[in-house]
Short mmCIF file of C-alpha atoms and ligand atoms in Angstrom, two decimals:
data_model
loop_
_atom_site.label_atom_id
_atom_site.label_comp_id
_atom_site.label_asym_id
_atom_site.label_seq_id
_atom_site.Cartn_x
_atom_site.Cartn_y
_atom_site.Cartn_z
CA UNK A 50 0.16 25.86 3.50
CA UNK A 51 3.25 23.18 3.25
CA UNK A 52 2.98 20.79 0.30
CA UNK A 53 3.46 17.34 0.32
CA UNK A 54 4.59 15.74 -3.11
CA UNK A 55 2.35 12.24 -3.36
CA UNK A 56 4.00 9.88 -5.93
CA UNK A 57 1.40 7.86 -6.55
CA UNK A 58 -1.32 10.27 -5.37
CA UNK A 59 -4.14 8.90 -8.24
CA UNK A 60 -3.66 5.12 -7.04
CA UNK A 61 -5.67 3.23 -4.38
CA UNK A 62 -3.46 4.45 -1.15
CA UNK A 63 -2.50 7.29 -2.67
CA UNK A 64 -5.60 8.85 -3.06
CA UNK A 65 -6.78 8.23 0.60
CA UNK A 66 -3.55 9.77 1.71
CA UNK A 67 -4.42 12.65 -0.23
CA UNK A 68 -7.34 13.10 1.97
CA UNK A 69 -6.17 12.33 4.70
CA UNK A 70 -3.05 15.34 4.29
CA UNK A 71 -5.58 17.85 3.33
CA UNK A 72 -7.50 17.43 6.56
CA UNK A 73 -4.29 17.67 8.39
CA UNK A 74 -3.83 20.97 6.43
CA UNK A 75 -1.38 20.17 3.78
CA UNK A 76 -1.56 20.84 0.26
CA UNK A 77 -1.06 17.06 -1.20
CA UNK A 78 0.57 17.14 -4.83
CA UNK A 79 -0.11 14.63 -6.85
CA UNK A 80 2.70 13.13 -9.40
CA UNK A 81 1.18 10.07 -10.93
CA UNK A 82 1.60 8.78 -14.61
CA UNK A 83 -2.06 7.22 -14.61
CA UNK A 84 -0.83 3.69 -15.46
CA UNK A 85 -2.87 2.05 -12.54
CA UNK A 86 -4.39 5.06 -11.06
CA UNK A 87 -7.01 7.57 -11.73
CA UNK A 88 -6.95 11.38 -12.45
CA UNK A 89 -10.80 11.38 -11.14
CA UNK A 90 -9.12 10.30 -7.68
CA UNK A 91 -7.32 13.03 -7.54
CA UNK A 92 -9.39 15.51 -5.73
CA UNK A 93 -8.19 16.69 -2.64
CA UNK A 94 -5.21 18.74 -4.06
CA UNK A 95 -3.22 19.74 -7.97
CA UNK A 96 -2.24 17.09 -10.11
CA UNK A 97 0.97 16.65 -11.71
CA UNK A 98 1.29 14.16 -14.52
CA UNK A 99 4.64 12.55 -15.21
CA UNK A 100 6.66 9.39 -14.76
CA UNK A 101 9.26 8.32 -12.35
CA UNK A 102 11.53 6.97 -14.74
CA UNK A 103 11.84 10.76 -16.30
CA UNK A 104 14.03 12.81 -14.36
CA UNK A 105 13.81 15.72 -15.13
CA UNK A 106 9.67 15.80 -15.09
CA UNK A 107 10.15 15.09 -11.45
CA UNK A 108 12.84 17.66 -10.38
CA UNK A 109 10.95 20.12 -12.29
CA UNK A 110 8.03 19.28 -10.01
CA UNK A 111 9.65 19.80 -7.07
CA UNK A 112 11.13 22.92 -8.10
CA UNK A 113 7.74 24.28 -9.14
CA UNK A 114 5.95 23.06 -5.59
CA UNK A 115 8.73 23.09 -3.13
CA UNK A 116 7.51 20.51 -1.04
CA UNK A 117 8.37 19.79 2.72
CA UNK A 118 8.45 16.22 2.56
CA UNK A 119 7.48 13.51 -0.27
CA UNK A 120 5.50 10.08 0.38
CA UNK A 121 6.35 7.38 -2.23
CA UNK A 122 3.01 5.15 -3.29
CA UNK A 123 3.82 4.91 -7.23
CA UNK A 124 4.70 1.11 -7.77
CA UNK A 125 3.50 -1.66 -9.16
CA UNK A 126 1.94 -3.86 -6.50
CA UNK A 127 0.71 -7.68 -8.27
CA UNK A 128 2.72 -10.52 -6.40
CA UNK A 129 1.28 -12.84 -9.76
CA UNK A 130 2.59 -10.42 -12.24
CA UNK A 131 5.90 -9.81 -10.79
CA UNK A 132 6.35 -13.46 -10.72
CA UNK A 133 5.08 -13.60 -14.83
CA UNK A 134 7.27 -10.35 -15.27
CA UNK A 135 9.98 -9.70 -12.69
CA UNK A 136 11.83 -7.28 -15.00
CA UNK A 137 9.17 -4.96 -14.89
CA UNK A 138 9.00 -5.33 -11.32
CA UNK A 139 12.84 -4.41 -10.73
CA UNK A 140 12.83 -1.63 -13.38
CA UNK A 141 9.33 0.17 -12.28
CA UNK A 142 9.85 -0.37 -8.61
CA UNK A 143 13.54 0.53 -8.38
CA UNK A 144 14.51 2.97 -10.97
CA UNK A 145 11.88 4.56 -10.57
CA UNK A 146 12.15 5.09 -6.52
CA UNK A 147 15.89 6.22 -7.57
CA UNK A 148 15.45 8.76 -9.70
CA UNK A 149 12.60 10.05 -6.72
CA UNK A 150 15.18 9.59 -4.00
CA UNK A 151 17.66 11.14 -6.09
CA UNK A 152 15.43 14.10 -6.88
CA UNK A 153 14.75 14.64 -3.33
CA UNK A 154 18.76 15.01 -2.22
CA UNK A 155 18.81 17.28 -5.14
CA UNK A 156 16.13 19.71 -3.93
CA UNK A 157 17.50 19.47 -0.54
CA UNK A 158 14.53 17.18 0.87
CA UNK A 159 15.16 15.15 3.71
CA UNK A 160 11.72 14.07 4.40
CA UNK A 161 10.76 10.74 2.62
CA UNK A 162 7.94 8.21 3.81
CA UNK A 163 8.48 5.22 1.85
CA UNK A 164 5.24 2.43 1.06
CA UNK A 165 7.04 -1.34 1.87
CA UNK A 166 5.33 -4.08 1.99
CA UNK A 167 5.15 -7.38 4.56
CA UNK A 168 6.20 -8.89 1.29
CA UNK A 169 10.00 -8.31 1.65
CA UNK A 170 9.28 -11.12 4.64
CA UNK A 171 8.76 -14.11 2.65
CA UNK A 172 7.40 -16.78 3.68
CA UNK A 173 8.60 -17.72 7.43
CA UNK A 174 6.05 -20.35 8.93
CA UNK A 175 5.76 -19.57 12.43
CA UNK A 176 7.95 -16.84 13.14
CA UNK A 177 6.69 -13.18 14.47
CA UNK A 178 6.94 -10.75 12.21
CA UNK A 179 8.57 -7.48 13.45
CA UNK A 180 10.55 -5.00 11.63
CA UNK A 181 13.95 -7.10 12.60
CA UNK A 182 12.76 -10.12 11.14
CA UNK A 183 15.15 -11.15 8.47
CA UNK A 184 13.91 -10.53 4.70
CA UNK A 185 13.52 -12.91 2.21
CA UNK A 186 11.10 -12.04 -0.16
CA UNK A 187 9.45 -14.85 -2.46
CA UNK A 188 8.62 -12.82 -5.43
CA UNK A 189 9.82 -9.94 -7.23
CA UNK A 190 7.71 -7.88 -5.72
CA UNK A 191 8.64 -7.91 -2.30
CA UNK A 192 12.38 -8.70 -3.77
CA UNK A 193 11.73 -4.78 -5.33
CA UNK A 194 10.48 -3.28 -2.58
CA UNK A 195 13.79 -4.60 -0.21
CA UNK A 196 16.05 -3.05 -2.48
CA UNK A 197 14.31 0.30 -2.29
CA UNK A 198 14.21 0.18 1.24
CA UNK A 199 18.32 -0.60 0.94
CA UNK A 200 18.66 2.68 -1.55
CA UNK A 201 17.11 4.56 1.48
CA UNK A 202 19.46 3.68 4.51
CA UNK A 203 22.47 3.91 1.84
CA UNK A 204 21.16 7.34 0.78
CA UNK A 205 21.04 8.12 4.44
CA UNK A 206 24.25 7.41 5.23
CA UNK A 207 25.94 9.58 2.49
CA UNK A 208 23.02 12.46 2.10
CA UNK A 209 21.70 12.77 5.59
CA UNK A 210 18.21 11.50 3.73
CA UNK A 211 15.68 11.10 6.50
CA UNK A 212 13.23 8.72 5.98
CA UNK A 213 10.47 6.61 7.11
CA UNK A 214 9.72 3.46 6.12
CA UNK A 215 6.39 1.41 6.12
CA UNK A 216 5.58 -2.22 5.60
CA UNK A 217 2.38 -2.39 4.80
CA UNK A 218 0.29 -5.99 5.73
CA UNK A 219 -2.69 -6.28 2.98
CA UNK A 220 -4.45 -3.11 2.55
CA UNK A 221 -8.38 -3.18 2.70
CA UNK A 222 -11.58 -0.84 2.68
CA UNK A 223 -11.96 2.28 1.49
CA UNK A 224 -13.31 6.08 2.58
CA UNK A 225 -16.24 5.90 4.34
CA UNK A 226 -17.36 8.95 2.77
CA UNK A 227 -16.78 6.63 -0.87
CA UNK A 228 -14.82 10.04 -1.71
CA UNK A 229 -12.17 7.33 -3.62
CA UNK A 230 -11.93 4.04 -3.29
CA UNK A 231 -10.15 1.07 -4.50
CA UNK A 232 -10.74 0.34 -8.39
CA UNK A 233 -7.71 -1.46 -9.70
CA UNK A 234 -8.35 -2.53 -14.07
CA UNK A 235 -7.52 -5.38 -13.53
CA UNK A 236 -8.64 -6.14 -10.47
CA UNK A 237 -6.03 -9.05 -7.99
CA UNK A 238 -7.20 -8.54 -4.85
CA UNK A 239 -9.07 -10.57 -3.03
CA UNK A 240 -11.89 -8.34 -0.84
CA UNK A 241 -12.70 -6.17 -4.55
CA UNK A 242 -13.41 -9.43 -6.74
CA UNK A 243 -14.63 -11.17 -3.91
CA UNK A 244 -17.61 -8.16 -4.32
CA UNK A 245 -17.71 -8.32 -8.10
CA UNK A 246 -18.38 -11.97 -7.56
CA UNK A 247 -21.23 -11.11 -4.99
CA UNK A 248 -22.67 -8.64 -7.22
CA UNK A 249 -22.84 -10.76 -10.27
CA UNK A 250 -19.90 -8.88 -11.73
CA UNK A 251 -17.95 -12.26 -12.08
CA UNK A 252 -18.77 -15.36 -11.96
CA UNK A 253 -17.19 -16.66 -8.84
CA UNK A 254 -14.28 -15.80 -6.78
CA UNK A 255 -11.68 -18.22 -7.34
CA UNK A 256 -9.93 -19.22 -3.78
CA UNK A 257 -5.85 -19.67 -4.60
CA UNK A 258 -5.32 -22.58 -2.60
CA UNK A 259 -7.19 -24.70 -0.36
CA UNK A 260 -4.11 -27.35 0.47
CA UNK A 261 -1.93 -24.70 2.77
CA UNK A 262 -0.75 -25.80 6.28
CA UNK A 263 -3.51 -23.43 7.98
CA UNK A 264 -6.12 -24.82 9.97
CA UNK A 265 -9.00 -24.55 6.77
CA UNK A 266 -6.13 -24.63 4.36
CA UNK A 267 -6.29 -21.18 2.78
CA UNK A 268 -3.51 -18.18 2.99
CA UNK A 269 -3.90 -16.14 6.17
CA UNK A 270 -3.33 -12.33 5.74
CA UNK A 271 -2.97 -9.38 8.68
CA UNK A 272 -5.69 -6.87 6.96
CA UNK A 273 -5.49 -3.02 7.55
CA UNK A 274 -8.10 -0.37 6.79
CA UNK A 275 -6.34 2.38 4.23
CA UNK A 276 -7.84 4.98 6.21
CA UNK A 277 -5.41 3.72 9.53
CA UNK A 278 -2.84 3.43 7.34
CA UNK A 279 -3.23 7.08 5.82
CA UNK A 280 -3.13 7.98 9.30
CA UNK A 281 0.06 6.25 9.88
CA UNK A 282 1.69 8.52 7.17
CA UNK A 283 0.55 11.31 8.54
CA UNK A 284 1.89 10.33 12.09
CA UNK A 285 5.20 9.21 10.17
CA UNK A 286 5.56 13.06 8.51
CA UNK A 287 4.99 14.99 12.09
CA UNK A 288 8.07 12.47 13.64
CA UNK A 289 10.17 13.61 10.13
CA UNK A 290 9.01 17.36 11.16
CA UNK A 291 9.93 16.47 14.40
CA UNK A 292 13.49 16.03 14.10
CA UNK A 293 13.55 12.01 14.16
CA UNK A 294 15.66 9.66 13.01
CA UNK A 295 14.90 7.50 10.17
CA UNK A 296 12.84 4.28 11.38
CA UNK A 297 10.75 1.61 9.53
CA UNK A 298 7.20 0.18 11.10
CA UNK A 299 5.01 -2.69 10.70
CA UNK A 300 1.62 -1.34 9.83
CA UNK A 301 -0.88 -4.32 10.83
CA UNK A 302 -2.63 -5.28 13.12
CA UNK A 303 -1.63 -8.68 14.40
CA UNK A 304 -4.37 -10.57 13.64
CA UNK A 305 -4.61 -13.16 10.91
CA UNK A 306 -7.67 -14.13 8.52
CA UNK A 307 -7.83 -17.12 6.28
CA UNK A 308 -9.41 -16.70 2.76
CA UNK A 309 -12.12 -18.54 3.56
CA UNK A 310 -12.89 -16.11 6.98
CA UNK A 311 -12.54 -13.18 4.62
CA UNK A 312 -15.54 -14.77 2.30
CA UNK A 313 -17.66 -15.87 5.22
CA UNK A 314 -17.32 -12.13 6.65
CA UNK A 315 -17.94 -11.04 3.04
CA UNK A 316 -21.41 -12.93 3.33
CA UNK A 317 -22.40 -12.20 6.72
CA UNK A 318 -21.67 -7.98 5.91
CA UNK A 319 -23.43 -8.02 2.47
CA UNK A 320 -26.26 -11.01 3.40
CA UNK A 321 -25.30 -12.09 -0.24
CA UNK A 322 -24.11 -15.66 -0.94
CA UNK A 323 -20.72 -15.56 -2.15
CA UNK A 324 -19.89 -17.90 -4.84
CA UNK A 325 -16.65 -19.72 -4.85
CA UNK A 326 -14.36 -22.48 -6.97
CA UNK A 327 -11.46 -23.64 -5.20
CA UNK A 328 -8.34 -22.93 -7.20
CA UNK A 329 -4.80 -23.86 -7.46
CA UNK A 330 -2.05 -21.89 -5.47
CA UNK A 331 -1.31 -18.90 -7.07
CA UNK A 332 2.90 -18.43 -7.69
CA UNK A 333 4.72 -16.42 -5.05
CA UNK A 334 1.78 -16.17 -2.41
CA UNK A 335 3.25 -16.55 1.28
CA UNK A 336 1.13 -19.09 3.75
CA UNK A 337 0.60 -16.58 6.11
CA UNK A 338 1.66 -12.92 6.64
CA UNK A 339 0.87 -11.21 10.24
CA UNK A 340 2.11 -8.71 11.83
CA UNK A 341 3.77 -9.39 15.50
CA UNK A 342 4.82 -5.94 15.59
CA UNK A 343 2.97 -2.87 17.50
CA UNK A 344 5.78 -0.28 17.41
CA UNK A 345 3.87 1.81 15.19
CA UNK A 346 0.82 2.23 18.02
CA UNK A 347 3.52 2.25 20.97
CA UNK A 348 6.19 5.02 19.13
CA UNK A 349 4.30 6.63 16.51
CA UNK A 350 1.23 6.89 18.44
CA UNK A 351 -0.97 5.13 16.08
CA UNK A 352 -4.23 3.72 16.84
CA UNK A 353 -6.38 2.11 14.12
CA UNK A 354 -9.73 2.70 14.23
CA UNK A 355 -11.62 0.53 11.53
CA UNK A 356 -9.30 -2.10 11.06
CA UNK A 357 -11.59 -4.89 11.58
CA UNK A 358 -12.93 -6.89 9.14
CA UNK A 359 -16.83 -5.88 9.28
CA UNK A 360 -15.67 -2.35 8.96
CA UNK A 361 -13.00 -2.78 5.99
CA UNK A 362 -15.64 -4.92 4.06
CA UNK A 363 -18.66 -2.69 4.71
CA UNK A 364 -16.82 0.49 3.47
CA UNK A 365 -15.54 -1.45 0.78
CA UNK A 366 -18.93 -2.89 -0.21
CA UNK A 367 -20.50 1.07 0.11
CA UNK A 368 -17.76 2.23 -2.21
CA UNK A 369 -18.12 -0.88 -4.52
CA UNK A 370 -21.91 -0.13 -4.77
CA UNK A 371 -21.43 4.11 -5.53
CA UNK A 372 -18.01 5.13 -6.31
CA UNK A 373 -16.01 4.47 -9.59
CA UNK A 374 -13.66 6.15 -11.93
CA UNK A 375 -13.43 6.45 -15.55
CA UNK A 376 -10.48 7.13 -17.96
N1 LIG B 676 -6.73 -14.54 -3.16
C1 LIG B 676 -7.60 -15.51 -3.59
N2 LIG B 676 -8.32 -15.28 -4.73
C2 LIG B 676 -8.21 -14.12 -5.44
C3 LIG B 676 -7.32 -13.13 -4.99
C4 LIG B 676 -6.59 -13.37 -3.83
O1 LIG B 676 -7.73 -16.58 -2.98
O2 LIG B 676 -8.90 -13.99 -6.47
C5 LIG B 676 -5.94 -14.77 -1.93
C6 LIG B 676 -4.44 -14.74 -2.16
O3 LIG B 676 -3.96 -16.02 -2.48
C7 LIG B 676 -3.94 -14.25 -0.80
C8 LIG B 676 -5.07 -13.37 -0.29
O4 LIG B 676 -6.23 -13.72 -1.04
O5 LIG B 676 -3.80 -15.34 0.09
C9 LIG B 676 -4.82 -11.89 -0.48
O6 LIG B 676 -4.43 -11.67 -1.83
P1 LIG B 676 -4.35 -10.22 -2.45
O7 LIG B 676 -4.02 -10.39 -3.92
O8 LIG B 676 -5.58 -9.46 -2.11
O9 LIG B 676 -3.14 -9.53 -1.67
P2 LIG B 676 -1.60 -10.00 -1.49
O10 LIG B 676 -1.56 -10.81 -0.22
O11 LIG B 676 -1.20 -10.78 -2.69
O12 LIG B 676 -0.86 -8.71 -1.37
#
C-alpha cells in the first residue's frame, strides 16, 4: 500500500487525517516531535518521532518509508502566543516547513498538501474571502503561515514541486467514533474550553470581546468539522495523483457564527448552562473570518457533511466526555 508521510500526524488534524488515509487505503506515517500532540493519537498507522528543524531525521524518514506524497500539519497554531512570541512563530512555522519542503525535492517528491490558515487574510471588514483575496495577516501566525505558502510556489517554480494548498477557516468537532479527538495542554480554543467550562472543568469561559462591530458584538468565525476537512486532503492527494497543477482552496463553509451563537448552540446541544465573563479583546483576533469561497466543493469535489454547528459540538461534546490522551 502507498504511504503518506503526516507531519504532524499525533496533533488534533493530524490525527483525523490519519484516519481518514487509512480508510482510503494508505499507510499514513506519522513524523511528529510530541510537543503539542499525542503518541496515543497515533493509531491508524507507524510512528516516527523527530523534529522538523533536524534534517537529517526527516530525510532519513523518507528514505526509510518512501512515501508518495507528504501532508504538512506540524505547526504551532495559537494566534495569542504568536503575538506574546512571534519568534517562535517564524522559526517553528518556517524553518521547519523548509527543511520538509526541502526534504521532499531531495527524495524526488512532488506531492505536498500544505495546512494554511484563513489567518494569512487579516482582518478585511466586509470583503469576501476567496483564495485571491489579498493577504495581510494580523499576527505572526497567519504572517508564518503566508511565507510558507510563498516557499511553496517559489519551490515550484525552480523544482517542479507540486503542491496543494489549504486555508483552513476554524477547525471544530472531532471523530464521531471519539477514535481521537481534540485535546490541546493548554487548551485556546474556544468550542474545547467552552466544554470544560460546561463540565465544571473551569470556571467560566471567558468571551474575548464583546465591543466588535458585529451585530451582538463578539468575533464571527466560518467553523468546519475536521472530519470534512480530512476529507478535503484526501480529495487534494487524488488531484496531486492525478496529474494537477498546484492550486490553493478555501476550506469553509461560508457561514459565520458569533461567539456568543457558538455558546448558545453549546447550551442548547449539551442542555447544560454555560457559564460566561465577558472579557477584553484578545491581541491579534480578526472581527470576522468567513469563507466566500466554494472552489473546493465545485473543483475538488468536496462536500461537507457535518459541518454544522449541532454536529461539530455534539461530536465534540461525545469525545470531550470519553476520549483523552496521556503523556
Ligand atoms: N474565543 C473566546 N474565548 C476563548 C477562546 C476563543 O471568546 O476562551 C474566541 C476568539 O476570540 C475567536 C473565536 O473564539 O473569536 C475562536 O477562537 P479560537 O481560539 O478557537 O480560534 P482562532 O479563531 O483564534 O483560530
Amino acid at each position: 500500500m502507498d504511504r503518506v508521510l503526516v507531519a504532524g500526524g499525533a496533533g488534533y488534524i493530524g490525527s483525523h487525517a490519519c484516519k481518514t488515509l487509512a480508510k482510503a487505503g494508505y499507510v499514513p506515517v506519522t513524523f511528529d516531535n510530541l510537543s503539542t500532540g499525542w503518541e496515543d493519537a497515533v493509531k491508524f498507522g507507524p510512528f516516527e518521532k523527530g523534529d522538523l528543524l533536524d534534517r537529517a531525521r526527516i530525510d532519513a524518514v523518507l528514505a526509510k518509508h518512501k512515501p508518495i506524497a507528504i501532508m504538512h500539519f506540524a505547526a504551532l497554531s495559537q494566534v495569542g502566543e504568536s503575538m506574546e512570541n512571534p519568534g517562535l512563530y517564524w522559526h517553528t512555522n518556517v524553518q521547519g516547513s523548509l527543511n520538509l519542503i526541502e526534504a521532499a525535492v531531495a527524495a524526488d517528491i512532488d506531492r505536498f498538501i500544505f495546512s494554511s490558515t484563513c489567518a494569512t487574510y487579516g482582518d478585511q471588514d466586509n470583503v469576501v474571502l476567496n483564495e485571491q483575496s489579498v493577504q495581510r495577516p494580523i499576527n505572526a501566525y497567519g504572517a508564518s503561515k503566508r511565507a510558507v505558502e510563498d516557499i511553496l510556489r517559489d519551490f515550484e517554480r525552480r523544482y517542479g514541486l507540486r503542491h496543494v494548498i489549504f486555508r483552513y477557516f476554524n477547525v471544530a468537532g472531532a471523530d464521531p467514533d471519539a477514535e481521537v479527538g481534540e485535546f490541546h495542554q493548554p487548551e485556546t480554543h474556544l468550542i474545547p474550553l467552552m466544554l470544560d467550562a460546561i463540565d465544571g472543568k473551569r470556571d467560566a469561559l471567558t468571551i474575548y470581546g464583546t465591543d466588535y462591530p458585529t451585530p451582538d458584538g463578539t468575533c464571527i468565525r466560518d467553523y468546519v468539522h475536521v472530519c470534512d476537512l480530512v476529507d478535503a486532503h484526501v480529495l487534494g492527494l487524488k488531484w496531486l495523483l492525478d496529474g494537477r497543477d498546484s492550486d490553493v482552496f478555501n476550506l469553509g463553509t461560508g457561514d459565520g457564527f458569533s461567539v456568543r451563537a457558538v455558546v448558545e448552540q453549546s447550551r442548547a446541544v449539551t442542555n447544560r448552562a454555560v457559564p460566561i465573563v465577558e472579557g477584553a479583546r484578545r491581541a491579534g483576533d480578526c472581527t470576522q473570518l468567513v469563507s466566500g469561497s466554494s472552489k473546493a466543493q465545485s473543483e475538488l469535489g468536496w462536500t461537507p457533511k457535518r459541518s454544522n454547528l449541532k454536529a461539530m459540538i455534539g461530536d465534540a461534546w461525545r469525545w470531550h466526555q470519553t476520549g483523552h490522551y496521556s503523556k
